[in-house]
Coordinates of C-alpha atoms in Angstrom, one line a residue:
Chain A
X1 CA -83.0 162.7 -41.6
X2 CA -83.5 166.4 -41.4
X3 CA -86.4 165.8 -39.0
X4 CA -83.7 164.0 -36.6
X5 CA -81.3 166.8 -36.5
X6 CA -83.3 169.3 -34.4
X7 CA -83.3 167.1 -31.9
X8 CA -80.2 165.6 -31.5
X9 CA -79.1 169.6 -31.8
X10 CA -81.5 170.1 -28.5
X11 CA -79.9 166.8 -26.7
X12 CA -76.2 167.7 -27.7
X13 CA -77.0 171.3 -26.2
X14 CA -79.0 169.8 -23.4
X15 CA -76.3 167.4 -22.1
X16 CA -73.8 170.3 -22.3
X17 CA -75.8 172.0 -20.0
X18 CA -76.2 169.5 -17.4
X19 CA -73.0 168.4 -17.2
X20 CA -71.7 171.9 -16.5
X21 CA -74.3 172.6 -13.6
X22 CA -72.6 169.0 -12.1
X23 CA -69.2 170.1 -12.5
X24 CA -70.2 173.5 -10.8
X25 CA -71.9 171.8 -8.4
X26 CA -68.5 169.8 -7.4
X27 CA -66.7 173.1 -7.6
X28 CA -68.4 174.6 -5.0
X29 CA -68.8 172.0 -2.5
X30 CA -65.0 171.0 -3.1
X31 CA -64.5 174.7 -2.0
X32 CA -66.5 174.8 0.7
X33 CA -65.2 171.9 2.1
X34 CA -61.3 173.3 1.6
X35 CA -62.3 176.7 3.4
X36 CA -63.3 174.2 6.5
X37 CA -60.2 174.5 7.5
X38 CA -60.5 173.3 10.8
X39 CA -60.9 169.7 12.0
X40 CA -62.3 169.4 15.5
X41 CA -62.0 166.2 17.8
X42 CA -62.8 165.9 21.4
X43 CA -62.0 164.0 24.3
X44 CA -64.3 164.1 27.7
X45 CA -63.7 162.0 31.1
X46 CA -65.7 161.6 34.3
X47 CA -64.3 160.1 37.6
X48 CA -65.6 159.3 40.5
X49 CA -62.6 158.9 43.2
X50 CA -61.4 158.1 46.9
X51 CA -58.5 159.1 48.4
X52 CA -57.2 158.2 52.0
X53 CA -54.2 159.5 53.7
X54 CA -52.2 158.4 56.3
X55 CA -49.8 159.8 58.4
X56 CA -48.7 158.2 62.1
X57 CA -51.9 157.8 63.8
X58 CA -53.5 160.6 61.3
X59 CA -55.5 159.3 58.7
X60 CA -58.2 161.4 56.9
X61 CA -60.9 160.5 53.7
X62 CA -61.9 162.2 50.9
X63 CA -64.3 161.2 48.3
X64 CA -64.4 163.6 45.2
X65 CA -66.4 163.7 41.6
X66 CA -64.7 165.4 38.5
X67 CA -64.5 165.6 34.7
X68 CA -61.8 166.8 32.3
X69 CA -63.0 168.4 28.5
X70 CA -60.9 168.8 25.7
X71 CA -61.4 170.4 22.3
X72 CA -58.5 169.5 19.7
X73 CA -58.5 172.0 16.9
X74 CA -56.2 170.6 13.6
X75 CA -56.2 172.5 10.5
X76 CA -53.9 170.1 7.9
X77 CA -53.5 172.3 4.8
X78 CA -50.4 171.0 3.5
X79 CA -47.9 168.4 3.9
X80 CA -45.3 171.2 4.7
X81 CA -47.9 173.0 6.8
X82 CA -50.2 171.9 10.2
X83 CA -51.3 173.5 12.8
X84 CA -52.9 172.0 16.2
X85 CA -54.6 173.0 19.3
X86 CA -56.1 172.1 22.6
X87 CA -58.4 173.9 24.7
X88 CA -59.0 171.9 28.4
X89 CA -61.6 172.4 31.0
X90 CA -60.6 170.7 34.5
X91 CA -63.7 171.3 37.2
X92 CA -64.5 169.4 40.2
X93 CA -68.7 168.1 39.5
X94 CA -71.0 170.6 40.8
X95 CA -68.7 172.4 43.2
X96 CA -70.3 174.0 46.1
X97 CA -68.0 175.5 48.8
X98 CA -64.8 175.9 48.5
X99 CA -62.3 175.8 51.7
X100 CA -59.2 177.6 52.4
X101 CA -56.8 176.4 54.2
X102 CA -56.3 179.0 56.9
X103 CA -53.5 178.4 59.3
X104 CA -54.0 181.9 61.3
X105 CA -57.3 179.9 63.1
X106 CA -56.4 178.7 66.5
X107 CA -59.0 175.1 65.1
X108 CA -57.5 172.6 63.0
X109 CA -60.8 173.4 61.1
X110 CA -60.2 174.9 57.5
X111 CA -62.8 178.2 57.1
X112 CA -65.3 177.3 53.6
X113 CA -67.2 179.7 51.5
X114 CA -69.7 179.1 49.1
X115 CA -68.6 179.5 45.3
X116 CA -70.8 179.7 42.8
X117 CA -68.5 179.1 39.9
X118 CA -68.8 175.3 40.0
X119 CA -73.1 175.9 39.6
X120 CA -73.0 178.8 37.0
X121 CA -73.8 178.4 33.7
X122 CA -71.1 180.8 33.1
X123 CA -73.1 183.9 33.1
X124 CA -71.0 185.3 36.0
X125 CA -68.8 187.3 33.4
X126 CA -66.0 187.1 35.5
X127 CA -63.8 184.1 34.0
X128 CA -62.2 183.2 30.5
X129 CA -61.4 180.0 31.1
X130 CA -60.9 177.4 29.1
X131 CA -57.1 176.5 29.6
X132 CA -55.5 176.9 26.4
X133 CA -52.9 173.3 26.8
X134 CA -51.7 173.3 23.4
X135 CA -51.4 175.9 20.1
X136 CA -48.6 175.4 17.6
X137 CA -47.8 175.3 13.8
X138 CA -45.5 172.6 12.6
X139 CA -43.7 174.5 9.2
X140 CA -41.8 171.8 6.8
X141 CA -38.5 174.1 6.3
X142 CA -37.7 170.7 4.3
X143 CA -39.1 167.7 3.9
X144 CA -37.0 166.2 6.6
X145 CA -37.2 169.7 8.7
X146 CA -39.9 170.9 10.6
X147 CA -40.0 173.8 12.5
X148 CA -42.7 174.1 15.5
X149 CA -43.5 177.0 17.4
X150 CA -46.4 178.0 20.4
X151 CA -47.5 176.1 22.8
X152 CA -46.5 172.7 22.5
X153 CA -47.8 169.4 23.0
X154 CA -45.2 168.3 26.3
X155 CA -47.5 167.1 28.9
X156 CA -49.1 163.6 28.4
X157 CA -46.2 161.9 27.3
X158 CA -45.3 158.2 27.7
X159 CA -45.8 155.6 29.5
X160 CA -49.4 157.3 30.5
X161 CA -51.0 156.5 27.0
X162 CA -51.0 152.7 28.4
X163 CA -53.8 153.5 30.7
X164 CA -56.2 153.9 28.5
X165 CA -55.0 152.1 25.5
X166 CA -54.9 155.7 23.9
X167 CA -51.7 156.2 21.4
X168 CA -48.9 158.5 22.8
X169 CA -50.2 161.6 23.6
X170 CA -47.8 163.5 24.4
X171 CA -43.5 164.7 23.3
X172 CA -42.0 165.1 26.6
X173 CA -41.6 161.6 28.5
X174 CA -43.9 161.5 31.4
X175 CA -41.1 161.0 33.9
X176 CA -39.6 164.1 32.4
X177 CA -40.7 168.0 32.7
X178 CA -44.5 167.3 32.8
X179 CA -45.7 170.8 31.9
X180 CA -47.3 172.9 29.0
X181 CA -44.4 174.6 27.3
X182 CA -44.3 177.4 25.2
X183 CA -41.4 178.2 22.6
X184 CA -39.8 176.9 19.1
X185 CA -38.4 173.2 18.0
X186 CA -36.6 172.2 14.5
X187 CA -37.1 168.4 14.4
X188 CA -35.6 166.7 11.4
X189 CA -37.2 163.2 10.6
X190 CA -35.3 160.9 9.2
X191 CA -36.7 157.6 7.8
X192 CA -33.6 154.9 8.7
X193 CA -35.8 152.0 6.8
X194 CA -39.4 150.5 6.4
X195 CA -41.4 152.1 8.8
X196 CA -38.2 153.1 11.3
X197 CA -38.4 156.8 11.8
X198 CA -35.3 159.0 14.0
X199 CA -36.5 162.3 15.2
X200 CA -34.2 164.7 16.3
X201 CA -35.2 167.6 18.6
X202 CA -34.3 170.4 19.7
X203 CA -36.1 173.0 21.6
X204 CA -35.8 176.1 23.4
X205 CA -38.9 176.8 25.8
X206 CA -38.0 180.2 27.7
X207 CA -39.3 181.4 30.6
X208 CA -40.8 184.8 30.6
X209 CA -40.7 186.6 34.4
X210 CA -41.6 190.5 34.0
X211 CA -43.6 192.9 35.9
X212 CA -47.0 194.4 34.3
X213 CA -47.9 197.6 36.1
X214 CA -49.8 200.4 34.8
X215 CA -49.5 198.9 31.3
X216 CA -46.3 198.3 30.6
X217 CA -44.3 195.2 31.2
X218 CA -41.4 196.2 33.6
X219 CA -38.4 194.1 34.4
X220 CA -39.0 192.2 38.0
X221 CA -36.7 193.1 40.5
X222 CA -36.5 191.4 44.3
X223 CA -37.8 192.5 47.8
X224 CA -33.4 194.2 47.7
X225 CA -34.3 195.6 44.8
X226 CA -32.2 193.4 42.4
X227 CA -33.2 193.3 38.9
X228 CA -34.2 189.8 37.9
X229 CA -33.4 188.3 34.8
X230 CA -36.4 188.2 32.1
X231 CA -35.5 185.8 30.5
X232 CA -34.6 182.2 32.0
X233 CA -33.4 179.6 29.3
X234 CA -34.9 176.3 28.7
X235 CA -33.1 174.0 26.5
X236 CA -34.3 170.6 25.7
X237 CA -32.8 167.9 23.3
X238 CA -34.5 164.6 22.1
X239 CA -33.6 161.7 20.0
X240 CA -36.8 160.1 19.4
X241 CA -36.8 157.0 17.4
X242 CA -40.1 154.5 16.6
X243 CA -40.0 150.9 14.7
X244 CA -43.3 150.0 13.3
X245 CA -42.6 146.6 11.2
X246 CA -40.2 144.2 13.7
X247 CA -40.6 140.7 14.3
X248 CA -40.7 140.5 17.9
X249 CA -43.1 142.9 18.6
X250 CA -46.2 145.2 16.7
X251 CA -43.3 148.4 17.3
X252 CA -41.0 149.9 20.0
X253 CA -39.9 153.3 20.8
X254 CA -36.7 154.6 22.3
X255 CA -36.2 157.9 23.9
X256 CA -33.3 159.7 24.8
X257 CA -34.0 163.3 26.5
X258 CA -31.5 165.9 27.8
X259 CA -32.9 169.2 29.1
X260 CA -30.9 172.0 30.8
X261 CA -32.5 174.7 32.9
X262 CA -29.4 177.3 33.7
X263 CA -29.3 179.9 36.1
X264 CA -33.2 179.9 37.3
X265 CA -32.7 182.7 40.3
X266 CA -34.9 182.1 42.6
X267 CA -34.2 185.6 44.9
X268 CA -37.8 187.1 44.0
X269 CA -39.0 184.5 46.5
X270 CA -40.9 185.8 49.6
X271 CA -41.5 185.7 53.2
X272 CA -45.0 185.1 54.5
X273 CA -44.4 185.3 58.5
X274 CA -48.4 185.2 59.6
X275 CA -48.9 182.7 56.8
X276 CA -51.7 184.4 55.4
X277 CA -51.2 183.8 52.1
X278 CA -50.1 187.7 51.4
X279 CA -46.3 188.0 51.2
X280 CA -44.7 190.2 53.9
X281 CA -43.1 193.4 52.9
X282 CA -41.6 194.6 55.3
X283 CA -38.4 195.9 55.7
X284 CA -36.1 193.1 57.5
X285 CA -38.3 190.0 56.4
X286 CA -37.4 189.7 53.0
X287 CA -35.1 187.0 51.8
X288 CA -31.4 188.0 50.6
X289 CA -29.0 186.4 48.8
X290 CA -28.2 185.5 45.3
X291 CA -28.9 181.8 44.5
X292 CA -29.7 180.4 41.2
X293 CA -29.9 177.1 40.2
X294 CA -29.2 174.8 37.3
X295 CA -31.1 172.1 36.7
X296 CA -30.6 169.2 34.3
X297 CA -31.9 166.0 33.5
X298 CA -31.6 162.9 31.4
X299 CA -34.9 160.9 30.7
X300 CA -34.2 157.3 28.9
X301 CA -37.2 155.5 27.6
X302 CA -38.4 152.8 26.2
X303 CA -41.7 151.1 25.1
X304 CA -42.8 147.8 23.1
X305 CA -45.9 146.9 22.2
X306 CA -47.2 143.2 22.1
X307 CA -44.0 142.1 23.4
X308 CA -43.5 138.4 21.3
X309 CA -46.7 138.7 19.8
X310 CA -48.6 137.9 23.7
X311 CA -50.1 140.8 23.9
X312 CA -47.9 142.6 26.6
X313 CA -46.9 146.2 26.2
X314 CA -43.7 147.2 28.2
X315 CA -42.0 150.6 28.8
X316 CA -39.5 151.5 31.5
X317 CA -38.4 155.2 31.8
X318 CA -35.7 156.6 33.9
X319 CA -35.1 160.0 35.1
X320 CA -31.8 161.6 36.4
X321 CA -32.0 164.9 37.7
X322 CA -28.9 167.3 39.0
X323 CA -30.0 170.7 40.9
X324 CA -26.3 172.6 41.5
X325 CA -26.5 175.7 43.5
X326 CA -25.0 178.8 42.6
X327 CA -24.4 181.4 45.5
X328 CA -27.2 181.1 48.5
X329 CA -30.2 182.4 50.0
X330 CA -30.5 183.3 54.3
X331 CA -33.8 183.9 55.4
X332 CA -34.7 186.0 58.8
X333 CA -34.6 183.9 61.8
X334 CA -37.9 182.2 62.8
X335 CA -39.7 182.7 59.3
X336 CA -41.4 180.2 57.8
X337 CA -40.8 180.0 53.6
X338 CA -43.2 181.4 51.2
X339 CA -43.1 180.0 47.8
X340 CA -41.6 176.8 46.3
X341 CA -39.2 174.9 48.0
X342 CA -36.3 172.9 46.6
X343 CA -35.0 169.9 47.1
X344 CA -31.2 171.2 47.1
X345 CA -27.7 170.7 48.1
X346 CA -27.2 171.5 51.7
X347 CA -24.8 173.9 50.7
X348 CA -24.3 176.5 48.4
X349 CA -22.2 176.0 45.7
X350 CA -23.0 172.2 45.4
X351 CA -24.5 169.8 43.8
X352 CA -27.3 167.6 44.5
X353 CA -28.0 164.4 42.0
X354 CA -31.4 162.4 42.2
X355 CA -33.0 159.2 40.3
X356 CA -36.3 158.2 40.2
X357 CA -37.7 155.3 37.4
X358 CA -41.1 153.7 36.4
X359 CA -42.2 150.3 34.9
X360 CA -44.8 149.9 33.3
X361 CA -47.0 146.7 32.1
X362 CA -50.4 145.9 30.4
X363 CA -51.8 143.0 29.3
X364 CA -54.5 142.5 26.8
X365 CA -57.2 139.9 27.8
X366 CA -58.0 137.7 25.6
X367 CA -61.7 137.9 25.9
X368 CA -64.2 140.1 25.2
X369 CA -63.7 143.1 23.5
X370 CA -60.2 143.0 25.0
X371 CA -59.9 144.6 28.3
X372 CA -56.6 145.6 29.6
X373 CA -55.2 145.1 33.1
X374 CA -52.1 147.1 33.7
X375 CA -49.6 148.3 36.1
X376 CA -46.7 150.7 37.0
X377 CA -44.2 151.1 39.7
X378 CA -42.3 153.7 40.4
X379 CA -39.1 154.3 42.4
X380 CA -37.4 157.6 43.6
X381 CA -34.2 158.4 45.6
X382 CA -33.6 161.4 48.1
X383 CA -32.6 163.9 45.2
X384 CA -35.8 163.1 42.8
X385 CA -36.7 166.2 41.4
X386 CA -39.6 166.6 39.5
X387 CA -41.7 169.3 37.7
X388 CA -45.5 168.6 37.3
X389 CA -47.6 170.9 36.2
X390 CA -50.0 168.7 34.5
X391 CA -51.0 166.0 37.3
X392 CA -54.0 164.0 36.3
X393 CA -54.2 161.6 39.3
X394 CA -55.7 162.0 42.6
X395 CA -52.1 161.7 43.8
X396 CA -49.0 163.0 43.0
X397 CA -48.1 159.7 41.1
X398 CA -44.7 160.8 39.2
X399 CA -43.7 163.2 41.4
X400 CA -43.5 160.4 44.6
X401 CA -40.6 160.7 46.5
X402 CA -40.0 157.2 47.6
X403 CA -42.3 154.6 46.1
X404 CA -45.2 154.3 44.5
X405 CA -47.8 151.8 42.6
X406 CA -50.6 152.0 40.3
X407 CA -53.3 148.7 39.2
X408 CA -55.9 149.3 37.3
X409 CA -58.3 147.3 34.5
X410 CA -59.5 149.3 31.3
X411 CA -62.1 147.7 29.4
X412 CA -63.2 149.4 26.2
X413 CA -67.2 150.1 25.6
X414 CA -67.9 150.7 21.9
X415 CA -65.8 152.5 19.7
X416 CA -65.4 155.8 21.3
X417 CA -65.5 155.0 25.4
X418 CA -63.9 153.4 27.9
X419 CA -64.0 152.4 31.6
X420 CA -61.4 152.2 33.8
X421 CA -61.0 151.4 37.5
X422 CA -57.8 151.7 39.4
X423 CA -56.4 151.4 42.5
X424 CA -53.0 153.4 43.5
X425 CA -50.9 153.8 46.5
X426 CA -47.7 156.1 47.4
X427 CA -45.3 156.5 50.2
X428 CA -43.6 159.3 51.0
X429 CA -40.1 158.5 52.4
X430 CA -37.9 161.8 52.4
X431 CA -39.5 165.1 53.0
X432 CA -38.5 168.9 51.7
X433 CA -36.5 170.5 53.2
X434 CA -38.0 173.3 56.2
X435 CA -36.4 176.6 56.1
X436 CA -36.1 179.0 58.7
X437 CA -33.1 180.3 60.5
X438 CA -30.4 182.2 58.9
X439 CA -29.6 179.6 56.9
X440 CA -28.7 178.3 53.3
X441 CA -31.9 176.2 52.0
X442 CA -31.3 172.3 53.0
X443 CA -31.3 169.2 51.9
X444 CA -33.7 167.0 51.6
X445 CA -34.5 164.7 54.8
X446 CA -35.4 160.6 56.1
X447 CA -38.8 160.6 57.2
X448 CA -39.4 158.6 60.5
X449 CA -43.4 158.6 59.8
X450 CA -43.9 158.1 56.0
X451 CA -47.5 159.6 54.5
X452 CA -49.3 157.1 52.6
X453 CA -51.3 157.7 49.7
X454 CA -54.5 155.3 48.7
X455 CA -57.0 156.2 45.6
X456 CA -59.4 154.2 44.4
X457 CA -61.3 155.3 41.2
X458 CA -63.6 154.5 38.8
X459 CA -63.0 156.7 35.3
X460 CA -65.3 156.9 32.3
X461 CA -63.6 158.5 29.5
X462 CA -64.9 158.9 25.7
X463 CA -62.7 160.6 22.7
X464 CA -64.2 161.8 19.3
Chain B
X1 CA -59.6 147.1 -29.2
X2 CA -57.3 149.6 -29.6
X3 CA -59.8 152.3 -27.9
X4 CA -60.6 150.3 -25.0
X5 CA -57.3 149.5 -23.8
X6 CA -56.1 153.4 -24.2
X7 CA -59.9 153.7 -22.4
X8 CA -58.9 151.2 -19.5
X9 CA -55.0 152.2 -19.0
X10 CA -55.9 156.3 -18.9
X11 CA -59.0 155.2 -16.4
X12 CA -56.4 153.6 -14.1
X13 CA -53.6 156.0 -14.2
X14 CA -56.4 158.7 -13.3
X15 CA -57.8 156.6 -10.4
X16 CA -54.5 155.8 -8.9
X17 CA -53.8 159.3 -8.1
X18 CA -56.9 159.7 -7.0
X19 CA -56.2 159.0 -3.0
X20 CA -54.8 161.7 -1.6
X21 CA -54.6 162.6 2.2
X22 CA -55.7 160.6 4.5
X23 CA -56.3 157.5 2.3
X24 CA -52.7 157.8 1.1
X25 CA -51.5 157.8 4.1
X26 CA -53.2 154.6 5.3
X27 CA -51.9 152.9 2.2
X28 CA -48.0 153.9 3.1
X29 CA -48.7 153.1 6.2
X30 CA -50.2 149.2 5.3
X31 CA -46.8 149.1 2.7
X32 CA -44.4 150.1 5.7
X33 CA -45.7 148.1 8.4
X34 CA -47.0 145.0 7.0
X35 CA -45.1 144.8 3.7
X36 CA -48.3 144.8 1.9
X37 CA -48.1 146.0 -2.2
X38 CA -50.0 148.9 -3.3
X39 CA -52.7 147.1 -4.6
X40 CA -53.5 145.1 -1.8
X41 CA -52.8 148.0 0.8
X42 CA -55.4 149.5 -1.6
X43 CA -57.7 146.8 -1.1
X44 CA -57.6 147.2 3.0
X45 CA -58.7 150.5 2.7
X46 CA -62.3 151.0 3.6
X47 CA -64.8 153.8 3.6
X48 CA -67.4 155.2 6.2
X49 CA -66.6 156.0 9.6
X50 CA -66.5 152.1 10.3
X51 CA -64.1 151.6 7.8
X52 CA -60.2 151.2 8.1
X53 CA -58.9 155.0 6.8
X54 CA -61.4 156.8 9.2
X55 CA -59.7 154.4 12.2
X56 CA -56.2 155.5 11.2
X57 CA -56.9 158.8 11.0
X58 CA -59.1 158.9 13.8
X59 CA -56.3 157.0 15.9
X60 CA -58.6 156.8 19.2
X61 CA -56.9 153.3 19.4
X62 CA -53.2 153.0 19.1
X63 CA -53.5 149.4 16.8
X64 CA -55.9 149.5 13.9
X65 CA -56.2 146.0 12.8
X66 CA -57.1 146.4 8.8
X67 CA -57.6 142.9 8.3
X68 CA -55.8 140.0 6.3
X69 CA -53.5 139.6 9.4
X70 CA -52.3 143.2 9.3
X71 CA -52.5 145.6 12.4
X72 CA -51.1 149.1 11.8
X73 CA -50.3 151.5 14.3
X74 CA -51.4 155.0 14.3
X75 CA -50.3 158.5 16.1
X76 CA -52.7 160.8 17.2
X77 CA -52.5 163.9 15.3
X78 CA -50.6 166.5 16.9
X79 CA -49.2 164.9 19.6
X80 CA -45.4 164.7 18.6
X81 CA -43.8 168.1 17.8
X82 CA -42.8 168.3 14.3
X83 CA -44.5 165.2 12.8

């Protein structure tokens, strides 16, 4: 018996010993892995595409190669705290010249120069890009509260996650303000039932005009000298609510989106007589006045996925814009506008109200590996306004004014890809208005020829 | 017997609260949307990057279906502000 109790001593120590070397061992690959804060995902398209226009007996052809990158950053360290980011690189495929389009030659011919940025391997030390699309915190105030603040995820939005059969991608509604924003939201979530959720929304996304010279950032101030305002208020409201668990569909989700844009001046615009692309400065060519504009809209929307369990997913969003006027602008007689132009109320001090909507369907095969064939129509009226920032397409799809219409089949190809091949077509019906004269800017007008618009594409597109 | 069953219930009550993150999330997920119990949400969940909680998390596809005639939908990580 004595003999035996050395030994079991030696094992009783011994498995002591190895069990703390394990539990260490857990330790510090548990911390390594929590100090990996950051989660990375990707997403990474190519597209082949051809676009025709037509206009009266004009009609021109265009045949282009690009690609689209983007690196999502998402660090989840707490239920009450999250942050999420986007970097995205946009470049045509192995760009070679790159043409102006110089009105000043007596041709029609546009003058080209080589660039070399599309060929680098980015050892021209010259550029920063990527595009930083989306960088904000979400911080649980509560646990129904959230507040969000950077740059936030408003571009992508519904219906264009149908295309690809990607979930929603995006806040804003597509036919909404389609651009990156930048600002602070409180949403508080509130769980109405068994996978029902209400989000309500409220944002404020402010625009941000100064002057940076030698610097300093200096308040802007017009060709009269006028000091602009710095600041110009975005507001933005949203009750955003999502079923997961009814019985005539897998889920639906209703929109409701009110944002208000008051008093945007838009004096500091600029008069570019020799359409050069340099503003003139000149004393006497410079644009007076004192408009501003507020602009509002309404977005409703609403999407259900396999509509009676047939595999149909429907959404239909409607946009209803108002642009009002507040004082006016007069330009110099005989000179052409430099800048953005605005689909307004003929006269100042008035109102101009616009509609556009979309529909949208897809369709699930029911054959291999599912494929998807799906399409969306959109309509808009003479006072459409809409802000795109963020246009994907080969067109300017949501931004039509007068119809449009897009077909395309998606067919997945493993896990991670996915082809898809579209066809879409636009017609312009109303143009912008022209401005010269010494007048107020116009509305907008009837076209007698209407542009058309055809792409057809082929899109290979891969997330991970 | 005793020892075993005290062995067996504290073995459970540790493992249930073992799923945290993404794994709980799948399983209030399969509760919510398909009215599934705990332990057979449980049951759906699957490991490897084949598997059912790598899918939801993942969300590359809008509908994971998790099998036993239960499809769950997914949102893509930071795409809605403040969820």
């Amino acid at each position: 018996m004595k003999q035996m109790i050395f030994p079991i001593i030696m094992l009783l120590f011994t498995v002591n010993t190895h069990a703390q070397s394990l539990e260490e061992r857990v330790d510090t690959i548990e911390m390594n892995q929590l100090l990996n804060t950051i989660r990375l995902n990707g997403g990474l398209w190519n597209e082949y595409g051809n676009i025709k226009r037509e206009e009266g007996s004009t009609e021109s052809t265009v045949d282009i190669f690009r690609m689209k990158f983007n690196l999502d950053m998402a660090a989840e360290l707490s239920k009450k705290f999250s942050f999420y980011g986007r970097y995205t690189v946009t470049k045509l495929l192995n760009e070679g010249y790159s043409f102006s389009n110089d009105l000043s030659d007596d041709e029609d011919n546009n003058d080209a120069s080589f660039s070399e940025t599309g060929l680098s391997a980015n050892d021209l030390f010259n550029d920063t890009r990527p595009t930083l699309e989306r960088a904000f915190v979400n911080i649980g105030l509560t646990d129904n509260l959230i507040m969000s603040v950077g740059r936030l995820p408003t571009v992508d939005g519904p219906p264009e996650h149908f295309r690809d059969d990607s979930p929603r991608s995006g806040t804003y509604p597509k036919m909404g303000y389609s651009a990156a924003l930048d600002g602070i939201a409180f949403t508080y979530n509130k769980k109405l039932g068994q996978a029902k959720n209400l989000a309500t929304r409220f944002l404020y996304t402010p625009m941000v005009n100064t002057l940076r010279s030698s610097g300093f950032m200096q308040p802007v101030n017009d060709l009269t000298g006028t000091n602009l305002k710095e600041i110009s208020d975005v507001y933005t409201f949203m009750l955003d609510y999502t079923d997961t668990n009814v019985s005539w569909a897998d889920s639906y989700t209703a929109i409701l989106q009110y944002v208000s844009v008051p008093g945007l001046e838009v004096a500091n615009a600029q008069v570019d007589s020799d359409s050069d692309g340099t503003a003139d400065l000149t004393a006497g060519t410079h644009i007076t006045g004192d408009l501003s504009i507020d602009y509002t809209y309404i977005n409703l929307h609403f999407e259900a996925t396999n509509v009676a369990h047939t595999s149909l997913d429907f959404a239909v969003s409607v946009l209803l814009t108002e642009l009002a006027n507040d004082g006016s602008l007069a330009l110099p007689a005989g000179s052409p506008f430099f800048g953005t132009t605005f689909g307004l109320a003929e006269d100042a001090d008035k109102t101009a109200n616009g509609m556009g909507y979309i529909l949208a369907l897809k369709y699930k095969l029911p054959v291999w590996n599912k494929p998807s064939i799906g399409l969306e129509y959109l309509v808009s009226d003479k006072g459409y306004f809409y802000v795109d920032y963020s246009n994907e397409d080969l067109l300017n799809f949501y931004g039509t004014l007068g119809n449009a219409m897009h077909l395309y089949y998606s067919q997945a190809i493993g896990d991670y890809s996915r082809v898809r091949i579209g066809y879409m077509s636009s017609e312009t019906e109303y143009g912008n208005p022209t401005l010269s004269g010494s007048t107020v800017l116009g509305k907008r007008s009837d076209l007698t020829t209407k542009p058309k618009n055809t792409v057809m594409y082929v899109r290979l597109r891969s997330e991970f | 017997m005793t020892k075993k069953i005290i062995a067996c219930v504290l073995f459970f009550l540790l493992n249930s609260n073992v799923y945290a993150g993404p794994k709980e999330d799948f399983v209030a997920a399969v509760k919510a949307q398909c009215s599934k119990s705990d332990s057979e949400a449980l049951s759906l969940a699957t490991p490897g990057r084949s598997g059912t909680v790598f899918k939801f998390k993942l969300c590359t596809n809008p509908k994971v279906d998790v099998g036993k005639g239960c499809v769950i939908s997914c949102s893509k990580a930071g795409a809605k502000i403040g969820s």
